[in-house]
CSV table of C-alpha atoms and ligand atoms in Angstrom, one decimal:
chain,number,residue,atom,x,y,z
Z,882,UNK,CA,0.0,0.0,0.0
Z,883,UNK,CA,1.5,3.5,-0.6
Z,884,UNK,CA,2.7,5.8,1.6
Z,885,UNK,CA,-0.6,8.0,1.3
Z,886,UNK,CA,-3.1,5.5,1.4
Z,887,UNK,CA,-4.8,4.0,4.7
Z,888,UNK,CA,-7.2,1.8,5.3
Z,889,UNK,CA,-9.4,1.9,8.0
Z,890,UNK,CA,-12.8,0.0,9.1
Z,891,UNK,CA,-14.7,3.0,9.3
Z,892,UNK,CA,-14.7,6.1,8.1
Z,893,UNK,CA,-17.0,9.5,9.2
Z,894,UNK,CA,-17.0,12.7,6.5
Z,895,UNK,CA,-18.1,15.7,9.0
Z,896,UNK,CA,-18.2,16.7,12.4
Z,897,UNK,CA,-21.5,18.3,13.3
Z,898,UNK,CA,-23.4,16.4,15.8
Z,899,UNK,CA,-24.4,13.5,13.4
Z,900,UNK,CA,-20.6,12.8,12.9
Z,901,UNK,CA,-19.2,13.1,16.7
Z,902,UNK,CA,-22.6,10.8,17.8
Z,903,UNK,CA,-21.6,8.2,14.9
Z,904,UNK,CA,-18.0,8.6,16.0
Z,905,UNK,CA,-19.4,7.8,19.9
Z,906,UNK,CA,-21.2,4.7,18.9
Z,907,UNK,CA,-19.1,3.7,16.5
Z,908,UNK,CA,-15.8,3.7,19.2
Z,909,UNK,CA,-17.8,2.1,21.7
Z,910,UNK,CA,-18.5,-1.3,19.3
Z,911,UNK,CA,-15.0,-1.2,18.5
Z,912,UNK,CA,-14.7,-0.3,14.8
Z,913,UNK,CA,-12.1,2.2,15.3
Z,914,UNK,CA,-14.0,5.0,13.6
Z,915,UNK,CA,-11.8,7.9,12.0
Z,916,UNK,CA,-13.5,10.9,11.5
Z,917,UNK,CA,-12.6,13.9,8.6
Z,918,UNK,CA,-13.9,17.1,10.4
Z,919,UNK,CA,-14.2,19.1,7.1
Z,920,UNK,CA,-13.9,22.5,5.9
Z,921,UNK,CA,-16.5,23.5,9.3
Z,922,UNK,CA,-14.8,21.6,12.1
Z,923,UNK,CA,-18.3,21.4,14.3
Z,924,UNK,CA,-20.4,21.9,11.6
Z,925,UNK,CA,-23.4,24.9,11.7
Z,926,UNK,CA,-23.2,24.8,15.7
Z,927,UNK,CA,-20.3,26.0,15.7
Z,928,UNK,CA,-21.8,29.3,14.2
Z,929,UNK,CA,-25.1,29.6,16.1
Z,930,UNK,CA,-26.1,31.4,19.4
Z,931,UNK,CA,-27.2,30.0,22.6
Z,932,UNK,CA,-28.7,26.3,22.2
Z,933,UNK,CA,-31.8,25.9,24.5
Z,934,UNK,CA,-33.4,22.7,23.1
Z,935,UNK,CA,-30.8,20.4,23.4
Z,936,UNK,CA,-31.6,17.9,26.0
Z,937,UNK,CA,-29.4,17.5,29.1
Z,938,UNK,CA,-28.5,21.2,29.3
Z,939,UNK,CA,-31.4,22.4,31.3
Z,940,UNK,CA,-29.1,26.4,31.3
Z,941,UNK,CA,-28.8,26.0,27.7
Z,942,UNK,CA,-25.1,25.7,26.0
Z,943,UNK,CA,-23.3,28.3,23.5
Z,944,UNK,CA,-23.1,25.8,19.8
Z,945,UNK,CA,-19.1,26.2,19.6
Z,946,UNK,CA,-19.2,24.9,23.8
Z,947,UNK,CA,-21.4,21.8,22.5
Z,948,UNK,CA,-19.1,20.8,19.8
Z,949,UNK,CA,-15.5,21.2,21.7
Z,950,UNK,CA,-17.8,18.3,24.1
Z,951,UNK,CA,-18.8,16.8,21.5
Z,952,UNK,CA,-15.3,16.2,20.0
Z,953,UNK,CA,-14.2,15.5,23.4
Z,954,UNK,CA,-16.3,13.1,24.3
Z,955,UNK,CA,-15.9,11.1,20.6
Z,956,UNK,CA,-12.1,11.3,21.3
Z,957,UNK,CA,-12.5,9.7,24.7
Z,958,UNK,CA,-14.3,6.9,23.5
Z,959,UNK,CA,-11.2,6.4,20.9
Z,960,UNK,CA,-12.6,7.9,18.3
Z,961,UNK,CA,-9.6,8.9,15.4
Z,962,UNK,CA,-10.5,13.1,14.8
Z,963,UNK,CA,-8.7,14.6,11.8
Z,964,UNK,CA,-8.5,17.7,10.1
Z,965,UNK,CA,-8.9,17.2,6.6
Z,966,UNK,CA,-11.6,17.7,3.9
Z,967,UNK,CA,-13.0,14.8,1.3
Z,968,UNK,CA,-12.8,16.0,-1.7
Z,969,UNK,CA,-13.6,12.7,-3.9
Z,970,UNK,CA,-14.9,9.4,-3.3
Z,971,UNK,CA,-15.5,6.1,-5.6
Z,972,UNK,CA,-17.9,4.1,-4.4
Z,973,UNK,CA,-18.0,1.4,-6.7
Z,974,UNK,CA,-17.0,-1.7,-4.5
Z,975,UNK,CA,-15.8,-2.3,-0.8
Z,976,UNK,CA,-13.2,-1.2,0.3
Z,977,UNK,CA,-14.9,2.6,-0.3
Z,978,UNK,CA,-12.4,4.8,-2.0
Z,979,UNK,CA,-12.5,8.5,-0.3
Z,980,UNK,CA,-9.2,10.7,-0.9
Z,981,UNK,CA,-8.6,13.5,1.6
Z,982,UNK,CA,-7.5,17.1,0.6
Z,983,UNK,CA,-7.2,15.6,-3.0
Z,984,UNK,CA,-3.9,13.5,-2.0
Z,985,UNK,CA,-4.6,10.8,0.6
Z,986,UNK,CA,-6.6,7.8,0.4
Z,987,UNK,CA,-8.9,6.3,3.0
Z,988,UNK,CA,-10.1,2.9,2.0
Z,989,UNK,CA,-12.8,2.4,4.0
Z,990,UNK,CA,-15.0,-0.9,5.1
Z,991,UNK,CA,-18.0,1.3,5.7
Z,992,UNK,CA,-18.7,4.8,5.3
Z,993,UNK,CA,-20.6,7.1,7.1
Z,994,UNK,CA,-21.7,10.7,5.5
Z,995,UNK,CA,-22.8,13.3,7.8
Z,996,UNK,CA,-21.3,16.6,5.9
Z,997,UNK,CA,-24.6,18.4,6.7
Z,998,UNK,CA,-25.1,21.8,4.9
Z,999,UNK,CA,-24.2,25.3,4.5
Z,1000,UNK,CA,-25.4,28.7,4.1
Z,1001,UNK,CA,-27.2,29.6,0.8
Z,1002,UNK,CA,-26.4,33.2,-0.4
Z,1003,UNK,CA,-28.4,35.7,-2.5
Z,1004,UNK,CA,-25.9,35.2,-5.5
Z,1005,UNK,CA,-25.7,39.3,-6.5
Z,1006,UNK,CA,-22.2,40.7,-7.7
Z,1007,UNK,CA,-22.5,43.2,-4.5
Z,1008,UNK,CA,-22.2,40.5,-1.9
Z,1009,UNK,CA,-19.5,38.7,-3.3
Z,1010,UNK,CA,-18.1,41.9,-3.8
Z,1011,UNK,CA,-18.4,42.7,-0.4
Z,1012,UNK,CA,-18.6,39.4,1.8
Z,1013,UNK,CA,-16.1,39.6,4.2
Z,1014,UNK,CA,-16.3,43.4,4.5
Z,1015,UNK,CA,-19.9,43.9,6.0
Z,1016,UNK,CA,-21.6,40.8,4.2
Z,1017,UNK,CA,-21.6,37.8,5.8
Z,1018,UNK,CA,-23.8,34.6,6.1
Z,1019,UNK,CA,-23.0,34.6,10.5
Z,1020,UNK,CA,-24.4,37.2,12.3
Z,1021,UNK,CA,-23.0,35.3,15.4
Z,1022,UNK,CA,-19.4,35.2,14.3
Z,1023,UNK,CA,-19.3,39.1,12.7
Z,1024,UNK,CA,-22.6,41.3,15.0
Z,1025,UNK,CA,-19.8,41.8,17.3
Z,1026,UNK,CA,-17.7,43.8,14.1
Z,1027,UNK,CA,-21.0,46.2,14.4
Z,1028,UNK,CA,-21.8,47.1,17.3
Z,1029,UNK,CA,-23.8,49.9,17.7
Z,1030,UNK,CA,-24.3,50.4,14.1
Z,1031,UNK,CA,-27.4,50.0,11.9
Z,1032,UNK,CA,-27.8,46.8,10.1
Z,1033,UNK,CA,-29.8,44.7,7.9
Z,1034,UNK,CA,-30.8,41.0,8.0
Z,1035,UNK,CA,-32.1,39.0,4.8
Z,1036,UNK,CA,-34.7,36.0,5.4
Z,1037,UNK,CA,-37.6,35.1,7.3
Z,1038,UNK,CA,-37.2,31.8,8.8
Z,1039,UNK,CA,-36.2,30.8,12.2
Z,1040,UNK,CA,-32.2,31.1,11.2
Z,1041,UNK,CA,-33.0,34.9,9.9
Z,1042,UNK,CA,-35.6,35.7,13.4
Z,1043,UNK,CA,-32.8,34.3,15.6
Z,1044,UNK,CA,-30.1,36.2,13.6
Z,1045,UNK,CA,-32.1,39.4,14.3
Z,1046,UNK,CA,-32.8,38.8,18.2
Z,1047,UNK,CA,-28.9,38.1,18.3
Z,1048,UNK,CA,-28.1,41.9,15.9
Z,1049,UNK,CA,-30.4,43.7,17.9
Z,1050,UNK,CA,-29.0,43.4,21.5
Z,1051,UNK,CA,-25.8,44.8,19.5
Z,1052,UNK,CA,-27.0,46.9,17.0
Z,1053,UNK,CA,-28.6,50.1,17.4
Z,1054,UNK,CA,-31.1,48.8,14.7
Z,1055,UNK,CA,-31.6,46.2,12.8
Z,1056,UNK,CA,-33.2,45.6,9.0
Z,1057,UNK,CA,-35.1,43.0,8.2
Z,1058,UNK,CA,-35.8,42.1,4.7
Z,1059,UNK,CA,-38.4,39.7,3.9
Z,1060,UNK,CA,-39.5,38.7,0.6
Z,1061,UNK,CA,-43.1,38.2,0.8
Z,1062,UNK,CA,-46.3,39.0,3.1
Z,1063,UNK,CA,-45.2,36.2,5.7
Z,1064,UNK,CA,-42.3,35.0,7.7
Z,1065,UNK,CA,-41.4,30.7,7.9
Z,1066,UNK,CA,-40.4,31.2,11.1
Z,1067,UNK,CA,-42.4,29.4,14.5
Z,1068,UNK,CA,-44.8,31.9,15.9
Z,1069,UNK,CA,-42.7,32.4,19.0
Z,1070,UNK,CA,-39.8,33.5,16.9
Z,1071,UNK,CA,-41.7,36.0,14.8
Z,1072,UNK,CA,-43.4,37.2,17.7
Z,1073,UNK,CA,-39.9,37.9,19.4
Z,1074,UNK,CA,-38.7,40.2,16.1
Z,1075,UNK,CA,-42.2,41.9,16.0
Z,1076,UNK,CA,-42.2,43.2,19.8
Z,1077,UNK,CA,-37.9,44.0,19.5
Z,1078,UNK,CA,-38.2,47.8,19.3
Z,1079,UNK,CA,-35.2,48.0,17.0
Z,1080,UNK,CA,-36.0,45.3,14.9
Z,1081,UNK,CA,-37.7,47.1,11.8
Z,1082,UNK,CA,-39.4,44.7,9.4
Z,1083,UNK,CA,-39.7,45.4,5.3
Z,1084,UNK,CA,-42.2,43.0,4.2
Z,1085,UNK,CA,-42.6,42.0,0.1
Z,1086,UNK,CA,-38.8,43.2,-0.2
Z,1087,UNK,CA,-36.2,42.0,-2.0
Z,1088,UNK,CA,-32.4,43.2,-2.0
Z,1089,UNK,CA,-31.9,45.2,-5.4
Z,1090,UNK,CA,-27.9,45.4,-4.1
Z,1091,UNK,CA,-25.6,45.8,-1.7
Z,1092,UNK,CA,-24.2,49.5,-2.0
Z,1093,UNK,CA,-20.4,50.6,-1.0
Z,1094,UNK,CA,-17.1,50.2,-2.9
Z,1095,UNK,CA,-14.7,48.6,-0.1
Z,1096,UNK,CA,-17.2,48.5,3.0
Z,1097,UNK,CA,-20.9,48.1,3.4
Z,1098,UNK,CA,-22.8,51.7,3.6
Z,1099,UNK,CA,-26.2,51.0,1.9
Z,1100,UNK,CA,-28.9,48.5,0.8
Z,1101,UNK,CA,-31.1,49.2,-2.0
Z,1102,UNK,CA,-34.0,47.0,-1.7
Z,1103,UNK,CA,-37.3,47.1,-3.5
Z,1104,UNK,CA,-40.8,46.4,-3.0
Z,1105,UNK,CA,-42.4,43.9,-5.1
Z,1106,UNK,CA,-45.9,45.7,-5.0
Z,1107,UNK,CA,-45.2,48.9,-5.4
Z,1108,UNK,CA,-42.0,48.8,-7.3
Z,1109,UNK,CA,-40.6,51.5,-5.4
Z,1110,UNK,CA,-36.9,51.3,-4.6
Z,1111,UNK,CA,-35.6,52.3,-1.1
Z,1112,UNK,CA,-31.7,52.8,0.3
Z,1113,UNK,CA,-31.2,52.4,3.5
Z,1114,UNK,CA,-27.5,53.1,5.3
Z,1115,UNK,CA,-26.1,50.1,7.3
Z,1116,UNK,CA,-22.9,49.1,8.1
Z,1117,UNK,CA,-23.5,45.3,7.5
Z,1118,UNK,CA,-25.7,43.3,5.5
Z,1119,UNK,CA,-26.4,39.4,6.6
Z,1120,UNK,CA,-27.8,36.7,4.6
Z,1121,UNK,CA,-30.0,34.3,6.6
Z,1122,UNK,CA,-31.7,32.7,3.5
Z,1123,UNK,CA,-31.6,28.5,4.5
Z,1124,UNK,CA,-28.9,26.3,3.6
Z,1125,UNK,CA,-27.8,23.7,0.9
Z,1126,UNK,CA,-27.0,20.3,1.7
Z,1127,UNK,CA,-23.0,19.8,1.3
Z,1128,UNK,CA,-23.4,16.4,-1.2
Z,1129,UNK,CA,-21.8,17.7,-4.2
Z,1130,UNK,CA,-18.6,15.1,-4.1
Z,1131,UNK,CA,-21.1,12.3,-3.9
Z,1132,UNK,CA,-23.1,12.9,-7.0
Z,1133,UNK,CA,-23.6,10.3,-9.4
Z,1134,UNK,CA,-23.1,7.6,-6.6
Z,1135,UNK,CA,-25.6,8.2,-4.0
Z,1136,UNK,CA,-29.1,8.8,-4.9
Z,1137,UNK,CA,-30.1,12.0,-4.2
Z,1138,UNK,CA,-33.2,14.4,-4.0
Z,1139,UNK,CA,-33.8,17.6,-6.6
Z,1140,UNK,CA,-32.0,19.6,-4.5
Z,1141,UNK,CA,-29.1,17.8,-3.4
Z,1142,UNK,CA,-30.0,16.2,-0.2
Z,1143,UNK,CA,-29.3,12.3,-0.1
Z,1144,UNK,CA,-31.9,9.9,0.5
Z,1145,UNK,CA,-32.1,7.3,2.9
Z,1146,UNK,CA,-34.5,4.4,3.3
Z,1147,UNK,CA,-37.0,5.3,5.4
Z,1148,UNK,CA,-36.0,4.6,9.4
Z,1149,UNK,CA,-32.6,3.8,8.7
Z,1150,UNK,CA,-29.8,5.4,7.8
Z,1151,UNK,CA,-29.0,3.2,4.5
Z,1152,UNK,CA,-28.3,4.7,1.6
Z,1153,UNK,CA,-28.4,3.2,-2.2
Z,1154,UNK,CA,-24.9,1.4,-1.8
Z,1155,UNK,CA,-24.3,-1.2,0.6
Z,1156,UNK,CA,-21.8,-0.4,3.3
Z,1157,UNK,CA,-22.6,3.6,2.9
Z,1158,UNK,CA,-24.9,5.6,5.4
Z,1159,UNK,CA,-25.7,8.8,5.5
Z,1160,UNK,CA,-26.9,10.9,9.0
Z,1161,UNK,CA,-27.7,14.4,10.0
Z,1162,UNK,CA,-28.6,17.3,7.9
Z,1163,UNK,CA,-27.0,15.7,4.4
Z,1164,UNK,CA,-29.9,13.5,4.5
Z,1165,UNK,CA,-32.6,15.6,6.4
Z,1166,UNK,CA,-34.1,19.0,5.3
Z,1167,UNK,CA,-37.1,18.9,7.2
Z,1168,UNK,CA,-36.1,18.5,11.0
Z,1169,UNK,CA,-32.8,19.8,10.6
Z,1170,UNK,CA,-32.0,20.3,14.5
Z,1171,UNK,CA,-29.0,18.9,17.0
Z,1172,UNK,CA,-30.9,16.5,18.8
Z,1173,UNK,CA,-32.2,15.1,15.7
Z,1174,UNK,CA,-28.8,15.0,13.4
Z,1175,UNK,CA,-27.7,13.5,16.6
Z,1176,UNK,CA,-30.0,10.6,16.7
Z,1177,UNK,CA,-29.5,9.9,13.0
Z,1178,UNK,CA,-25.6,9.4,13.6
Z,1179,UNK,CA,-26.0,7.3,16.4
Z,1180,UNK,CA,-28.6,4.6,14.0
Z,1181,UNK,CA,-25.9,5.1,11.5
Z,1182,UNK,CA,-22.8,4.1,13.6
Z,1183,UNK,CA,-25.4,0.9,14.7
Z,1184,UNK,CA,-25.9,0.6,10.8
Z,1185,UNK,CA,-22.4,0.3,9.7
Z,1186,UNK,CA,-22.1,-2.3,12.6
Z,1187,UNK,CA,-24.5,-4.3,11.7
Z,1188,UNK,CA,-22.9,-4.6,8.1
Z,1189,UNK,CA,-19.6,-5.2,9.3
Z,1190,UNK,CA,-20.7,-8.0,11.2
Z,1191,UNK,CA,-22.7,-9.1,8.2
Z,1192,UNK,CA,-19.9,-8.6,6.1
Z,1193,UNK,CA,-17.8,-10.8,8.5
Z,1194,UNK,CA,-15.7,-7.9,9.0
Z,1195,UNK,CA,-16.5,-7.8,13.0
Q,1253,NDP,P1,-35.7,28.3,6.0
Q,1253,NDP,O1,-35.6,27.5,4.7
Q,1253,NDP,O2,-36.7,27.9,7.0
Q,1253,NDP,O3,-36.1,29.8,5.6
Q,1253,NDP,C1,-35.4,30.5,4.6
Q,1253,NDP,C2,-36.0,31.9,4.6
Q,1253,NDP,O4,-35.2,32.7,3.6
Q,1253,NDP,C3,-37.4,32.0,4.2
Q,1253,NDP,O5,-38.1,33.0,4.8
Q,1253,NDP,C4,-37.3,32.3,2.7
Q,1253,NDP,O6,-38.4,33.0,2.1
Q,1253,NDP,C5,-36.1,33.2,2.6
Q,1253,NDP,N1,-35.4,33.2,1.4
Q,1253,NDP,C6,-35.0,32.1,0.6
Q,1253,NDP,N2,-34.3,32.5,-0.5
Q,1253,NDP,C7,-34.4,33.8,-0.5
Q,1253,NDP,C8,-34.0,34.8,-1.4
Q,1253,NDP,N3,-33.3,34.5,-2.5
Q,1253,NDP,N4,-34.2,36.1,-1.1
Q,1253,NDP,C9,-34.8,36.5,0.1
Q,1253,NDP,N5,-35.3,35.6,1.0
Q,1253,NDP,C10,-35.1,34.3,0.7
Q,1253,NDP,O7,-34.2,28.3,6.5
Q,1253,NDP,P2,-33.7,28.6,8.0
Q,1253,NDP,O8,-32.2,28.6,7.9
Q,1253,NDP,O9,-34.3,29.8,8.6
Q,1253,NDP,O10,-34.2,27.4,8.8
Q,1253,NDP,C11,-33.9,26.0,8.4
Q,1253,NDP,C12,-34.5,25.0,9.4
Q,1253,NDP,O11,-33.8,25.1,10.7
Q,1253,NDP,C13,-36.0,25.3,9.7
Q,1253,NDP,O12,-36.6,24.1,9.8
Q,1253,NDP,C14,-36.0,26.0,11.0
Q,1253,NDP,O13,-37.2,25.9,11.7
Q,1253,NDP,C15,-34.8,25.4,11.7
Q,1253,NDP,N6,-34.2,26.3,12.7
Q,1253,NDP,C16,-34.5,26.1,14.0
Q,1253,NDP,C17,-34.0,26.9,15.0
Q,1253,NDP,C18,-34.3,26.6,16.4
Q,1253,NDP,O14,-35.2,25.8,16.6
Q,1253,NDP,N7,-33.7,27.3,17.4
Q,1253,NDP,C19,-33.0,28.0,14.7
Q,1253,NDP,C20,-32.8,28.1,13.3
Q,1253,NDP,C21,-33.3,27.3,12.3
Q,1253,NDP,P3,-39.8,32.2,1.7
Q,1253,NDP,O15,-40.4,31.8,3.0
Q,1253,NDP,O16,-40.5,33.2,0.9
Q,1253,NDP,O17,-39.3,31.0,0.9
């Protein structure tokens, strides 16, 4: 075997909490998981707020704290956690071909996926333009760059309503553009942005651009009923608009909804090929929460087990 080229009995792509609770389960039955933490390490907690819904943390838990215990808790089991980032994968036959950082090779027995998603952005020239320098997809990891200052806020779900509780305790005031009559997000979450006195709402709006030549200053949006275009000065502009499902390396091998998220057989974590599970947010756009991506890797680390031992691997 060459120099770059492992091969291990089991192999986890991410590190959100589907990964570290497949990496748990899988270290306790012995199949000496190693995990690639990915371009995230910790995944979409790792830029969130306060997390009040997990179970077990009755004060609530900052997403960055859960993750380090996460991770720790994998690695105490004996779980392998690497840096690194899968960047191709041939699925074709057992041992599972997946090459790291586009130089090392992991053949792997089994494999589970749990890359879970990222941010979705607006796709305008201005915020490309500008991302970086006042535009960004984390209100949690960049409000702080703002404080005081006016900003604005693009979405309406629960991501965007949370993102604008979080800008408004630092803000002075906060924009929120939303691009039709309603918000998506849970009653109690809209009801918290409509009562925020600093929280202004734009309903039926849509971003026209992001104004400013090396810094955010401006956002032109414009009202789909009235067709009238409005600028309004902010120092930063953040895009809270959903996600996409981070599958991309894995086309043409696992099946696959339209929009990118890979599907399982229902109340397992099985995918189309033998010996390949997927768990957490890669597979799940509905529920899409901590507790449930959680659950999901622990059924696929019990998965992969039960192959290998079919498999006469175990
Ligand atoms: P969602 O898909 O729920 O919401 C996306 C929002 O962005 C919608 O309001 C949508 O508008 C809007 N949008 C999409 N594209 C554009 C665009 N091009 N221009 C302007 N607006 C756009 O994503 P979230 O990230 O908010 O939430 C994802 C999931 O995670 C949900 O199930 C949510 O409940 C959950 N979540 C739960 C939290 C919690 O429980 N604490 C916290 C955060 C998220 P439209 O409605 O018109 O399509």
């Amino acid at each position: 075997m060459e120099n770059n080229t492992e091969k291990v009995q089991c192999l986890i792509i991410g590190s959100g909490p589907a990964g570290y609770s497949a990496a748990i389960y899988a270290a306790r039955a012995n199949l000496k998981p190693v995990l690639y933490q990915g371009i995230q390490p910790g995944g979409q907690l790792t830029i969130t707020t306060e997390v009040e819904n997990y179970p077990g943390y009755p004060d609530g838990i900052s997403g960055p704290e859960m993750m380090i215990q996460f991770e720790k808790q994998a690695t105490r089991m004996g779980a392998d956690i690497r840096y690194g980032l899968a960047t191709k994968v041939d699925f074709m036959e057992p041992p599972f071909k997946v090459w790291i950082d586009e130089e090392k090779l992991i053949l792997a027995d089994t494999v589970i996926v749990s890359t879970g998603a990222s941010a979705k952005w607006l796709g305008l020239e201005s915020e490309q333009r500008l991302n970086g320098y006042g535009v960004s997809a984390c209100a949690v990891c960049d409000g702080f760059f703002f404080k005081g200052k006016e900003v604005a806020i693009v979405g309406g779900g629960d991501t965007a309503a949370e993102e604008a509780l979080y800008l408004s305790k630092l803000c002075s005031k906060v924009h929120m553009l939303v691009r039709s009559d309603k918000m998506r997000a849970s009653k109690i979450m809209q009801d918290r942005v409509l009562k925020a006195p600093n929280i202004k709402v734009y309903w039926n709006s849509s971003t026209d651009e992001v104004l400013g030549e090396n810094k955010v200053e401006a956002v032109r949006i414009k009202n789909h009923l009235t067709n009238e275009l409005l600028e309004i000065p902010v120092s930063a502009f953040f895009v809270a608009i959903g996600h996409q499902p981070n599958s991309e390396i894995f086309k043409g091998w696992l099946d696959m909804d339209e929009s990118g998220y890979i599907t399982t057989i229902p109340g397992t974590s099985r995918t189309n090929i033998e010996g390949v599970f997927a768990a957490g947010d890669i597979q799940d756009k509905h529920y899409r929460q901590a507790v449930t991506a959680a659950g999901s890797g622990c059924m696929a680390a019990l998965d992969a087990e039960k192959y290998l031992m079919l498999q006469g691997e175990l």
